[in-house]
Every structure is written in C-alpha cells, then in structure tokens.
mmCIF file of C-alpha atoms in Angstrom:
data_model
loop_
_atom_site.group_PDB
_atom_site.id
_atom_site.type_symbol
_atom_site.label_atom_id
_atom_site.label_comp_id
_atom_site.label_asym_id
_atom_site.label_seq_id
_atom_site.Cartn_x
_atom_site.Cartn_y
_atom_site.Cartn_z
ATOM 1 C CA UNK O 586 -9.538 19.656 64.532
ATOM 2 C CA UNK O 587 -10.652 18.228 61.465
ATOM 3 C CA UNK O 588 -14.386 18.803 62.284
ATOM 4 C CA UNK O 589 -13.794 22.829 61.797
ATOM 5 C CA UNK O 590 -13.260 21.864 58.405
ATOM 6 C CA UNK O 591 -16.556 20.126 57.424
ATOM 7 C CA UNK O 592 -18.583 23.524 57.273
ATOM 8 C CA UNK O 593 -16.607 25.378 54.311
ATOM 9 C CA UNK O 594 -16.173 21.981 52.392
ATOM 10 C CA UNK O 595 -19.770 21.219 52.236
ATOM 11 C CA UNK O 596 -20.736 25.099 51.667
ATOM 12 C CA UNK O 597 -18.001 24.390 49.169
ATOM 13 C CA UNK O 598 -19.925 21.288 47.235
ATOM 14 C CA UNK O 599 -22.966 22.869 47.294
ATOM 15 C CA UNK O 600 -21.149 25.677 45.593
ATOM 16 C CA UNK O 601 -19.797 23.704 43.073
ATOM 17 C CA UNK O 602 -23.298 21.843 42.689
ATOM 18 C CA UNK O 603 -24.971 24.728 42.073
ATOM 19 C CA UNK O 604 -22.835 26.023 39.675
ATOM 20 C CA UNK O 605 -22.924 22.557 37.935
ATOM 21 C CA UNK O 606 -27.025 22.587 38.018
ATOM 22 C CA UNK O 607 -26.672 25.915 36.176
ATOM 23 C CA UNK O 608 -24.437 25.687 33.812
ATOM 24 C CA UNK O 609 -26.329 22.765 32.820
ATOM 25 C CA UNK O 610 -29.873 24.907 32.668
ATOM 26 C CA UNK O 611 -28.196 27.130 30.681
ATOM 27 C CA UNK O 612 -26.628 24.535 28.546
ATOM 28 C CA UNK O 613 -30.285 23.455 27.664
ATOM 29 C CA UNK O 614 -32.083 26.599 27.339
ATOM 30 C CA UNK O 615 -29.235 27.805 24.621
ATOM 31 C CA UNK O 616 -30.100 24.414 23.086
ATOM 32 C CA UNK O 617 -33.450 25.154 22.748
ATOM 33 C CA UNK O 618 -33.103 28.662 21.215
ATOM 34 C CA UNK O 619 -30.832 27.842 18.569
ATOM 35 C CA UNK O 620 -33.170 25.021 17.730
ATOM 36 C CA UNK O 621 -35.840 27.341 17.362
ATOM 37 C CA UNK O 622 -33.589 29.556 15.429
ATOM 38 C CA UNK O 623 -32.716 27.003 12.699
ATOM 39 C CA UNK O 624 -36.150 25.890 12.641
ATOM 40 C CA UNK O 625 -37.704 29.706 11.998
ATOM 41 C CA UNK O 626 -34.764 29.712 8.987
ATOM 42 C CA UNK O 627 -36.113 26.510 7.307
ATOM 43 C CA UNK O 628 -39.823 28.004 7.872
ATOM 44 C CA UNK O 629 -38.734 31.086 6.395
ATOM 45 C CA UNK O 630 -36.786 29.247 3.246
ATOM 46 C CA UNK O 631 -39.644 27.317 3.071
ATOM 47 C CA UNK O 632 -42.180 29.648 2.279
ATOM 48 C CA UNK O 633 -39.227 31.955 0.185
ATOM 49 C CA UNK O 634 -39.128 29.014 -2.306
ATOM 50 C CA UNK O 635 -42.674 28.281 -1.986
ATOM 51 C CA UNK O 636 -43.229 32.040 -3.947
ATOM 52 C CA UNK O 637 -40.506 30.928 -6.203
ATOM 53 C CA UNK O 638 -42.481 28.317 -7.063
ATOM 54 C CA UNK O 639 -46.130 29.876 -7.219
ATOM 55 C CA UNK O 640 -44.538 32.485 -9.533
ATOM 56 C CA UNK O 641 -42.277 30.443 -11.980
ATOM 57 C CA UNK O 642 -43.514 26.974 -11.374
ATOM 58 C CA UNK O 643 -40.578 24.926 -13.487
ATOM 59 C CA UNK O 644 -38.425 21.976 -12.554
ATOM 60 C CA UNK O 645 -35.392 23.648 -10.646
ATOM 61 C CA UNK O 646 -37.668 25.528 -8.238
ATOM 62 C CA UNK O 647 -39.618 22.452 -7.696
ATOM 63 C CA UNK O 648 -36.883 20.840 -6.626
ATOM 64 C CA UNK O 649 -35.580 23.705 -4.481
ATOM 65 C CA UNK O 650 -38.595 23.968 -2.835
ATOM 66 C CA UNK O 651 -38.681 19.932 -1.714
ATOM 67 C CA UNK O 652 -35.496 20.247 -0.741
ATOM 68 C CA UNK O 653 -36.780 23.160 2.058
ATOM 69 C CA UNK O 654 -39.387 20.981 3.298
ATOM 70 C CA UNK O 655 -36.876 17.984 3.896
ATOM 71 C CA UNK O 656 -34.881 20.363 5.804
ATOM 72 C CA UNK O 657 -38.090 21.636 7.691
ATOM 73 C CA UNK O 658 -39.029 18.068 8.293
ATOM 74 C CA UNK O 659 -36.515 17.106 10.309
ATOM 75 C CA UNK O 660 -36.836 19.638 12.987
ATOM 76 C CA UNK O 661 -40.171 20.647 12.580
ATOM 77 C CA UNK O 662 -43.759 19.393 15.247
ATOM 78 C CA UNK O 663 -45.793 16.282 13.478
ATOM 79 C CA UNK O 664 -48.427 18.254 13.245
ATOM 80 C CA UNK O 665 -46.211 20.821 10.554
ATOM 81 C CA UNK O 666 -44.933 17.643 9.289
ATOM 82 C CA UNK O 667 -48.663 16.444 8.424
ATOM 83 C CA UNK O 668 -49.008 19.373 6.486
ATOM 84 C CA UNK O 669 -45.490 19.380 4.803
ATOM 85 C CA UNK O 670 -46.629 15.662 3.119
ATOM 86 C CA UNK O 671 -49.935 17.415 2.317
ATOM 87 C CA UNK O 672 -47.850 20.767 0.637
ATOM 88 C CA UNK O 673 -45.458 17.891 -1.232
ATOM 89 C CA UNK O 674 -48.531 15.743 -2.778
ATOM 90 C CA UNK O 675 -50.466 19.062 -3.863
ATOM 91 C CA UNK O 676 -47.016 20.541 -5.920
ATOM 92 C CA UNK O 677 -46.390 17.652 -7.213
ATOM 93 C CA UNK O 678 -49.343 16.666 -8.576
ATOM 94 C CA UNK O 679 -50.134 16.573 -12.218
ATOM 95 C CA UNK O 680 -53.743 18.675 -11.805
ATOM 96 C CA UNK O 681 -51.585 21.590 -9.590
ATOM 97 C CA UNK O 682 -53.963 23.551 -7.922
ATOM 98 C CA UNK O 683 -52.246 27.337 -6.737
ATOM 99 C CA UNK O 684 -55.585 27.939 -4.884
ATOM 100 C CA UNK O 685 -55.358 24.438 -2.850
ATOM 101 C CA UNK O 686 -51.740 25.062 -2.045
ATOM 102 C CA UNK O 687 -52.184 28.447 -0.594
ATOM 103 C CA UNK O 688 -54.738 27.098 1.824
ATOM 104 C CA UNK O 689 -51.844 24.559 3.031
ATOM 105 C CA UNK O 690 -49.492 27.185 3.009
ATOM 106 C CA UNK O 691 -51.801 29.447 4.833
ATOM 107 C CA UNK O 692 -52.012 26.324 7.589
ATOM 108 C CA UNK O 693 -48.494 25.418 7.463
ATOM 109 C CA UNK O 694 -47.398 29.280 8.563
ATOM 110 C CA UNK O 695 -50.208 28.967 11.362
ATOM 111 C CA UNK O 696 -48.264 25.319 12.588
ATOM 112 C CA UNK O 697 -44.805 27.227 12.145
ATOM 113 C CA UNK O 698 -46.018 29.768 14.378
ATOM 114 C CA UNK O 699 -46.986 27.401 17.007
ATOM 115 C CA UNK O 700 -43.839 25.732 16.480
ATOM 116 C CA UNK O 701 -41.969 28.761 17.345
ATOM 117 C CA UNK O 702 -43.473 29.737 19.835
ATOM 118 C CA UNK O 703 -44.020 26.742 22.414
#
C-alpha cells in the first residue's frame, strides 16, 4: 500500500530540488548583474570627476575624484586596480602631467571595459 506512494514523493523531491537549484542560479546571476551595475556607476563617476579635475584642477575636485577611485577600488579587477594607484600617484603629484594622465585614463577605460564585460 505504501509502496504506491514512493513514485509521486520522489517526483515530488526532485520537484522541489529543482526548483531549489534554480532559484539559487538565479539568485547568483542577479548577484552578478547588479555587481556589474554598481561597478559601471563607479567607472562612470570615475571618469565624470576625472574631467572635473582635468578642467578645474583645485583641491575639492581632487578630493572628489580620490574619493571615486576608492569606491572603484573596492569592486573593481587588480588589473583596474593597478592602474587606479598609477591614476592616484600621477594627480597627485607635484610635476602634474594632463598628457601622462590621459594615457592612464585612456588604459583605465580599456580595463573597465574588460571589467564589464567578463
């Protein structure tokens, strides 16, 4: 009597299982894509206060613009991160150089890109 019984409660496990295993793939993928969402708003506040910065180069958009990196940095690959310390020595450096930083800048929106897109 009871073995009649067996067939819908494991079809009914493996239901449940299933629904588990994607609710759970779901769970991640979301994860992921509002990761990549936060991370493509620091990128894009990065390089907003970087032309802040190229244009009216004074204290408060300095500081505005090493506060976006921080942010950036703590999501962003090691490779972007390499070039964030790079960006942060060049602006802050007594002997600024507007040509040197575009070329990070210029590398940094090649790393975002990568980052974005992986």
């Amino acid at each position: 009597m009871w073995i009649e019984f067996i067939g819908p409660i494991v079809t009914s496990v493996i239901a449940l299982l299933g629904v588990f295993v994607g609710s759970k793939l779901t769970e991640k993928a979301t994860s992921k894509q509002n990761k990549k969402r936060i991370l493509a708003d620091y990128y894009a506040e990065v390089l907003s206060s970087y032309s802040n910065f190229a244009m009216y180069r004074n204290t408060e958009n300095l500081m505005l613009l090493i506060t976006a990196i921080e942010k950036c940095r703590l999501l962003c690959s090691k490779k972007s991160n390499d070039i964030f310390v790079r960006l942060e020595y060049a602006i802050t450096d007594k002997d600024f150089k507007s040509d040197q930083c575009g070329h990070i800048i210029g590398e940094l929106r090649i790393s975002a890109k990568d980052d974005l897109c992986k």
